Amino acid sequence: MTISLERTDRIEMAEPGELSLDQLFERLERMPVPEGYKVEIVEGTVYMTPQRDVHWQCIRRVLWAFEDRFGRDAHLVSDVRIDFPGGDNAFCPDVALIADSAKKVRGRWRPQDIQFVAEVISRGTGMNDYGPKKHAYADAEVPVYLIVDPYVRRCRVFTHPQDGEYKRDLTVAYGEPIDLTDTVLGMTIETEHFPHD
């Protein structure tokens, strides 16, 4: 189950655009969000998505691949708020690699410092990962965007952002390696042990 709240249906019936993302998150933090739910704002709509075991196991596999490549000190974050272009977009990517040279602005990472993002599909919000999030990541010129889909046992990799869209789109079945050697990452991610539903 995914809970979706339209921006105009929020606390105290605020007018659209009246609340900043910071104000909205302050109010959301005071709400009784069930434990184990991830909260994001995608194009002004609040999404609360339950995190399932298969979801976390996919995230772990991606994290391990990055630790194998870059070491345990790689600047990886998971479920940390990052504001992206395109209006009211405050995403909490499942995995994000932040450039070593990055510095926070007003306590947050800047989207232009993100080198990689991975999202693991949840049934209720997969349309966001393939739609508005993909567009926002391309607008921010995130070099590599990986979608892991445990329901169809495939990964999609979007690379080479230009003019607000990704120029390359690769689909990889579970079991095949994800070749990212021609990207800023210079690595391969093995998928043979990615869990599925």
PDB file of C-alpha atoms in Angstrom:
ATOM      1  CA  MET A   1       0.000   0.000   0.000  1.00  0.00           C
ATOM      2  CA  THR A   2       1.228   3.471  -0.866  1.00  0.00           C
ATOM      3  CA  ILE A   3      -0.374   6.519   0.685  1.00  0.00           C
ATOM      4  CA  SER A   4      -0.467   9.526  -1.595  1.00  0.00           C
ATOM      5  CA  LEU A   5      -1.524  12.981  -0.423  1.00  0.00           C
ATOM      6  CA  GLU A   6      -2.135  15.713  -2.969  1.00  0.00           C
ATOM      7  CA  ARG A   7      -0.526  18.990  -1.964  1.00  0.00           C
ATOM      8  CA  THR A   8      -3.900  20.778  -1.728  1.00  0.00           C
ATOM      9  CA  ASP A   9      -5.251  18.137   0.697  1.00  0.00           C
ATOM     10  CA  ARG A  10      -2.565  18.726   3.278  1.00  0.00           C
ATOM     11  CA  ILE A  11      -2.490  19.923   6.794  1.00  0.00           C
ATOM     12  CA  GLU A  12      -4.478  23.124   7.382  1.00  0.00           C
ATOM     13  CA  MET A  13      -5.574  23.135   3.696  1.00  0.00           C
ATOM     14  CA  ALA A  14      -2.625  25.211   2.521  1.00  0.00           C
ATOM     15  CA  GLU A  15      -2.899  26.753  -0.917  1.00  0.00           C
ATOM     16  CA  PRO A  16      -0.822  25.108  -3.675  1.00  0.00           C
ATOM     17  CA  GLY A  17       2.703  26.468  -3.564  1.00  0.00           C
ATOM     18  CA  GLU A  18       2.090  28.135  -0.209  1.00  0.00           C
ATOM     19  CA  LEU A  19       4.355  25.788   1.741  1.00  0.00           C
ATOM     20  CA  SER A  20       8.023  25.413   0.897  1.00  0.00           C
ATOM     21  CA  LEU A  21       9.495  21.927   0.796  1.00  0.00           C
ATOM     22  CA  ASP A  22      11.170  22.615   4.140  1.00  0.00           C
ATOM     23  CA  GLN A  23       7.894  23.693   5.731  1.00  0.00           C
ATOM     24  CA  LEU A  24       6.096  20.695   4.320  1.00  0.00           C
ATOM     25  CA  PHE A  25       8.731  18.277   5.634  1.00  0.00           C
ATOM     26  CA  GLU A  26       8.581  19.944   9.058  1.00  0.00           C
ATOM     27  CA  ARG A  27       4.856  19.211   9.144  1.00  0.00           C
ATOM     28  CA  LEU A  28       5.329  15.686   7.845  1.00  0.00           C
ATOM     29  CA  GLU A  29       7.850  15.006  10.613  1.00  0.00           C
ATOM     30  CA  ARG A  30       5.130  15.818  13.153  1.00  0.00           C
ATOM     31  CA  MET A  31       2.677  13.367  11.550  1.00  0.00           C
ATOM     32  CA  PRO A  32       2.370   9.797  12.804  1.00  0.00           C
ATOM     33  CA  VAL A  33       4.130   8.188   9.817  1.00  0.00           C
ATOM     34  CA  PRO A  34       4.141   4.420  10.369  1.00  0.00           C
ATOM     35  CA  GLU A  35       7.517   2.865  11.099  1.00  0.00           C
ATOM     36  CA  GLY A  36       9.118   1.365   8.019  1.00  0.00           C
ATOM     37  CA  TYR A  37       7.636   3.907   5.594  1.00  0.00           C
ATOM     38  CA  LYS A  38       9.655   6.160   3.311  1.00  0.00           C
ATOM     39  CA  VAL A  39       8.304   9.676   2.695  1.00  0.00           C
ATOM     40  CA  GLU A  40       9.027  11.640  -0.505  1.00  0.00           C
ATOM     41  CA  ILE A  41       7.525  14.546  -2.393  1.00  0.00           C
ATOM     42  CA  VAL A  42       7.243  14.024  -6.145  1.00  0.00           C
ATOM     43  CA  GLU A  43       5.880  16.933  -8.173  1.00  0.00           C
ATOM     44  CA  GLY A  44       4.104  18.300  -5.105  1.00  0.00           C
ATOM     45  CA  THR A  45       2.494  15.015  -4.032  1.00  0.00           C
ATOM     46  CA  VAL A  46       3.515  13.308  -0.798  1.00  0.00           C
ATOM     47  CA  TYR A  47       4.163   9.574  -1.084  1.00  0.00           C
ATOM     48  CA  MET A  48       4.552   7.269   1.920  1.00  0.00           C
ATOM     49  CA  THR A  49       5.770   3.871   0.788  1.00  0.00           C
ATOM     50  CA  PRO A  50       6.328   0.796   2.977  1.00  0.00           C
ATOM     51  CA  GLN A  51       9.839  -0.616   2.760  1.00  0.00           C
ATOM     52  CA  ARG A  52       9.800  -4.359   2.223  1.00  0.00           C
ATOM     53  CA  ASP A  53      12.524  -6.918   2.829  1.00  0.00           C
ATOM     54  CA  VAL A  54      13.171  -7.565  -0.881  1.00  0.00           C
ATOM     55  CA  HIS A  55      13.513  -3.808  -1.358  1.00  0.00           C
ATOM     56  CA  TRP A  56      16.188  -3.533   1.324  1.00  0.00           C
ATOM     57  CA  GLN A  57      18.028  -6.632   0.066  1.00  0.00           C
ATOM     58  CA  CYS A  58      18.301  -5.041  -3.414  1.00  0.00           C
ATOM     59  CA  ILE A  59      19.620  -1.824  -1.874  1.00  0.00           C
ATOM     60  CA  ARG A  60      22.226  -3.808   0.074  1.00  0.00           C
ATOM     61  CA  ARG A  61      23.474  -5.498  -3.105  1.00  0.00           C
ATOM     62  CA  VAL A  62      23.960  -2.110  -4.775  1.00  0.00           C
ATOM     63  CA  LEU A  63      25.726  -0.707  -1.698  1.00  0.00           C
ATOM     64  CA  TRP A  64      28.054  -3.717  -1.572  1.00  0.00           C
ATOM     65  CA  ALA A  65      28.974  -3.271  -5.251  1.00  0.00           C
ATOM     66  CA  PHE A  66      29.949   0.350  -4.561  1.00  0.00           C
ATOM     67  CA  GLU A  67      31.903  -0.571  -1.444  1.00  0.00           C
ATOM     68  CA  ASP A  68      33.747  -3.237  -3.459  1.00  0.00           C
ATOM     69  CA  ARG A  69      34.631  -0.621  -6.087  1.00  0.00           C
ATOM     70  CA  PHE A  70      35.228   2.514  -3.971  1.00  0.00           C
ATOM     71  CA  GLY A  71      35.810   1.168  -0.457  1.00  0.00           C
ATOM     72  CA  ARG A  72      33.817   1.560   2.728  1.00  0.00           C
ATOM     73  CA  ASP A  73      34.484   5.292   2.826  1.00  0.00           C
ATOM     74  CA  ALA A  74      32.591   5.895  -0.424  1.00  0.00           C
ATOM     75  CA  HIS A  75      30.156   8.751   0.119  1.00  0.00           C
ATOM     76  CA  LEU A  76      26.918   6.773  -0.214  1.00  0.00           C
ATOM     77  CA  VAL A  77      23.565   7.778   1.249  1.00  0.00           C
ATOM     78  CA  SER A  78      20.236   5.990   1.411  1.00  0.00           C
ATOM     79  CA  ASP A  79      16.814   7.547   2.014  1.00  0.00           C
ATOM     80  CA  VAL A  80      18.339  10.997   2.550  1.00  0.00           C
ATOM     81  CA  ARG A  81      16.354  13.974   1.275  1.00  0.00           C
ATOM     82  CA  ILE A  82      17.782  15.697  -1.798  1.00  0.00           C
ATOM     83  CA  ASP A  83      15.812  18.431  -3.579  1.00  0.00           C
ATOM     84  CA  PHE A  84      15.783  18.015  -7.352  1.00  0.00           C
ATOM     85  CA  PRO A  85      14.715  20.297 -10.210  1.00  0.00           C
ATOM     86  CA  GLY A  86      11.222  20.394 -11.592  1.00  0.00           C
ATOM     87  CA  GLY A  87       9.178  22.077  -8.897  1.00  0.00           C
ATOM     88  CA  ASP A  88       8.229  20.389  -5.678  1.00  0.00           C
ATOM     89  CA  ASN A  89      10.648  17.435  -5.810  1.00  0.00           C
ATOM     90  CA  ALA A  90      12.216  16.264  -2.565  1.00  0.00           C
ATOM     91  CA  PHE A  91      13.370  12.725  -3.231  1.00  0.00           C
ATOM     92  CA  CYS A  92      14.983  10.242  -0.863  1.00  0.00           C
ATOM     93  CA  PRO A  93      16.847   7.974  -3.304  1.00  0.00           C
ATOM     94  CA  ASP A  94      17.334   4.369  -2.260  1.00  0.00           C
ATOM     95  CA  VAL A  95      21.054   4.817  -2.993  1.00  0.00           C
ATOM     96  CA  ALA A  96      22.974   7.923  -4.049  1.00  0.00           C
ATOM     97  CA  LEU A  97      26.698   8.387  -4.558  1.00  0.00           C
ATOM     98  CA  ILE A  98      27.835  11.897  -3.730  1.00  0.00           C
ATOM     99  CA  ALA A  99      30.982  13.411  -5.230  1.00  0.00           C
ATOM    100  CA  ASP A 100      33.942  13.653  -2.872  1.00  0.00           C
ATOM    101  CA  SER A 101      34.152  17.399  -3.561  1.00  0.00           C
ATOM    102  CA  ALA A 102      30.500  18.005  -2.593  1.00  0.00           C
ATOM    103  CA  LYS A 103      29.547  20.455   0.110  1.00  0.00           C
ATOM    104  CA  LYS A 104      26.140  20.827   1.676  1.00  0.00           C
ATOM    105  CA  VAL A 105      24.120  23.979   1.090  1.00  0.00           C
ATOM    106  CA  ARG A 106      21.700  24.857   3.907  1.00  0.00           C
ATOM    107  CA  GLY A 107      22.235  21.364   5.324  1.00  0.00           C
ATOM    108  CA  ARG A 108      21.420  19.490   2.106  1.00  0.00           C
ATOM    109  CA  TRP A 109      23.314  17.855  -0.723  1.00  0.00           C
ATOM    110  CA  ARG A 110      23.041  19.632  -4.057  1.00  0.00           C
ATOM    111  CA  PRO A 111      21.649  17.585  -6.965  1.00  0.00           C
ATOM    112  CA  GLN A 112      24.595  18.557  -9.196  1.00  0.00           C
ATOM    113  CA  ASP A 113      26.926  16.709  -6.786  1.00  0.00           C
ATOM    114  CA  ILE A 114      25.125  13.381  -7.227  1.00  0.00           C
ATOM    115  CA  GLN A 115      27.065  10.953  -9.424  1.00  0.00           C
ATOM    116  CA  PHE A 116      24.731   7.958  -9.213  1.00  0.00           C
ATOM    117  CA  VAL A 117      21.207   7.222  -8.098  1.00  0.00           C
ATOM    118  CA  ALA A 118      19.483   3.857  -7.674  1.00  0.00           C
ATOM    119  CA  GLU A 119      15.798   3.339  -7.063  1.00  0.00           C
ATOM    120  CA  VAL A 120      14.255  -0.043  -6.260  1.00  0.00           C
ATOM    121  CA  ILE A 121      10.728  -0.338  -7.589  1.00  0.00           C
ATOM    122  CA  SER A 122       7.822  -0.461  -5.149  1.00  0.00           C
ATOM    123  CA  ARG A 123       4.498  -1.555  -6.602  1.00  0.00           C
ATOM    124  CA  GLY A 124       2.638   1.637  -5.781  1.00  0.00           C
ATOM    125  CA  THR A 125       5.280   4.166  -6.845  1.00  0.00           C
ATOM    126  CA  GLY A 126       7.086   2.582  -9.810  1.00  0.00           C
ATOM    127  CA  MET A 127       5.492   5.148 -12.116  1.00  0.00           C
ATOM    128  CA  ASN A 128       7.431   7.861 -10.261  1.00  0.00           C
ATOM    129  CA  ASP A 129      10.758   6.081 -10.780  1.00  0.00           C
ATOM    130  CA  TYR A 130      10.184   5.726 -14.529  1.00  0.00           C
ATOM    131  CA  GLY A 131       8.506   9.125 -14.948  1.00  0.00           C
ATOM    132  CA  PRO A 132       8.993  12.274 -12.843  1.00  0.00           C
ATOM    133  CA  LYS A 133      12.086  11.037 -10.999  1.00  0.00           C
ATOM    134  CA  LYS A 134      13.818  10.002 -14.216  1.00  0.00           C
ATOM    135  CA  HIS A 135      13.107  13.433 -15.687  1.00  0.00           C
ATOM    136  CA  ALA A 136      14.319  15.252 -12.565  1.00  0.00           C
ATOM    137  CA  TYR A 137      17.514  13.175 -12.425  1.00  0.00           C
ATOM    138  CA  ALA A 138      18.183  13.895 -16.098  1.00  0.00           C
ATOM    139  CA  ASP A 139      17.499  17.626 -15.552  1.00  0.00           C
ATOM    140  CA  ALA A 140      20.011  17.566 -12.675  1.00  0.00           C
ATOM    141  CA  GLU A 141      22.453  15.733 -14.986  1.00  0.00           C
ATOM    142  CA  VAL A 142      22.926  12.786 -12.628  1.00  0.00           C
ATOM    143  CA  PRO A 143      25.358  10.732 -14.765  1.00  0.00           C
ATOM    144  CA  VAL A 144      23.940   7.289 -13.934  1.00  0.00           C
ATOM    145  CA  TYR A 145      20.412   6.353 -12.869  1.00  0.00           C
ATOM    146  CA  LEU A 146      19.698   2.691 -12.062  1.00  0.00           C
ATOM    147  CA  ILE A 147      16.235   1.241 -11.564  1.00  0.00           C
ATOM    148  CA  VAL A 148      16.109  -2.208  -9.961  1.00  0.00           C
ATOM    149  CA  ASP A 149      12.794  -3.989 -10.499  1.00  0.00           C
ATOM    150  CA  PRO A 150      12.428  -7.138  -8.371  1.00  0.00           C
ATOM    151  CA  TYR A 151       8.947  -7.832  -9.806  1.00  0.00           C
ATOM    152  CA  VAL A 152      10.096  -8.339 -13.405  1.00  0.00           C
ATOM    153  CA  ARG A 153      13.686  -9.301 -12.456  1.00  0.00           C
ATOM    154  CA  ARG A 154      15.253  -6.588 -14.570  1.00  0.00           C
ATOM    155  CA  CYS A 155      17.309  -3.459 -14.174  1.00  0.00           C
ATOM    156  CA  ARG A 156      17.179  -0.341 -16.324  1.00  0.00           C
ATOM    157  CA  VAL A 157      20.166   1.934 -16.539  1.00  0.00           C
ATOM    158  CA  PHE A 158      19.954   5.487 -17.839  1.00  0.00           C
ATOM    159  CA  THR A 159      23.211   7.293 -18.653  1.00  0.00           C
ATOM    160  CA  HIS A 160      24.625  10.273 -20.526  1.00  0.00           C
ATOM    161  CA  PRO A 161      22.119  12.991 -19.558  1.00  0.00           C
ATOM    162  CA  GLN A 162      21.843  15.871 -21.981  1.00  0.00           C
ATOM    163  CA  ASP A 163      19.244  18.598 -22.434  1.00  0.00           C
ATOM    164  CA  GLY A 164      16.994  17.147 -19.731  1.00  0.00           C
ATOM    165  CA  GLU A 165      16.912  13.557 -20.939  1.00  0.00           C
ATOM    166  CA  TYR A 166      19.049  10.457 -20.830  1.00  0.00           C
ATOM    167  CA  LYS A 167      20.616   9.570 -24.165  1.00  0.00           C
ATOM    168  CA  ARG A 168      21.282   5.925 -23.280  1.00  0.00           C
ATOM    169  CA  ASP A 169      18.838   3.394 -21.870  1.00  0.00           C
ATOM    170  CA  LEU A 170      19.965  -0.174 -21.154  1.00  0.00           C
ATOM    171  CA  THR A 171      17.801  -3.041 -19.892  1.00  0.00           C
ATOM    172  CA  VAL A 172      19.584  -5.878 -18.104  1.00  0.00           C
ATOM    173  CA  ALA A 173      17.941  -9.112 -16.927  1.00  0.00           C
ATOM    174  CA  TYR A 174      18.816 -10.404 -13.478  1.00  0.00           C
ATOM    175  CA  GLY A 175      21.879 -12.587 -13.842  1.00  0.00           C
ATOM    176  CA  GLU A 176      23.569 -10.329 -16.398  1.00  0.00           C
ATOM    177  CA  PRO A 177      26.183  -7.781 -15.292  1.00  0.00           C
ATOM    178  CA  ILE A 178      25.409  -4.064 -15.495  1.00  0.00           C
ATOM    179  CA  ASP A 179      28.345  -2.606 -17.398  1.00  0.00           C
ATOM    180  CA  LEU A 180      29.049   0.940 -16.231  1.00  0.00           C
ATOM    181  CA  THR A 181      32.687   0.999 -17.303  1.00  0.00           C
ATOM    182  CA  ASP A 182      32.024   3.792 -19.830  1.00  0.00           C
ATOM    183  CA  THR A 183      30.555   6.090 -17.151  1.00  0.00           C
ATOM    184  CA  VAL A 184      32.079   8.182 -14.357  1.00  0.00           C
ATOM    185  CA  LEU A 185      31.777   5.097 -12.156  1.00  0.00           C
ATOM    186  CA  GLY A 186      34.033   2.828 -14.210  1.00  0.00           C
ATOM    187  CA  MET A 187      32.539  -0.339 -12.721  1.00  0.00           C
ATOM    188  CA  THR A 188      30.292  -3.339 -13.253  1.00  0.00           C
ATOM    189  CA  ILE A 189      27.433  -4.372 -10.972  1.00  0.00           C
ATOM    190  CA  GLU A 190      26.652  -8.083 -10.787  1.00  0.00           C
ATOM    191  CA  THR A 191      22.930  -8.898 -10.608  1.00  0.00           C
ATOM    192  CA  GLU A 192      22.903 -12.674 -10.290  1.00  0.00           C
ATOM    193  CA  HIS A 193      22.105 -12.507  -6.556  1.00  0.00           C
ATOM    194  CA  PHE A 194      19.601  -9.642  -6.675  1.00  0.00           C
ATOM    195  CA  PRO A 195      16.479 -10.785  -4.823  1.00  0.00           C
ATOM    196  CA  HIS A 196      13.085 -10.855  -6.507  1.00  0.00           C
ATOM    197  CA  ASP A 197       9.442 -11.039  -5.573  1.00  0.00           C
TER     198      ASP A 197
END
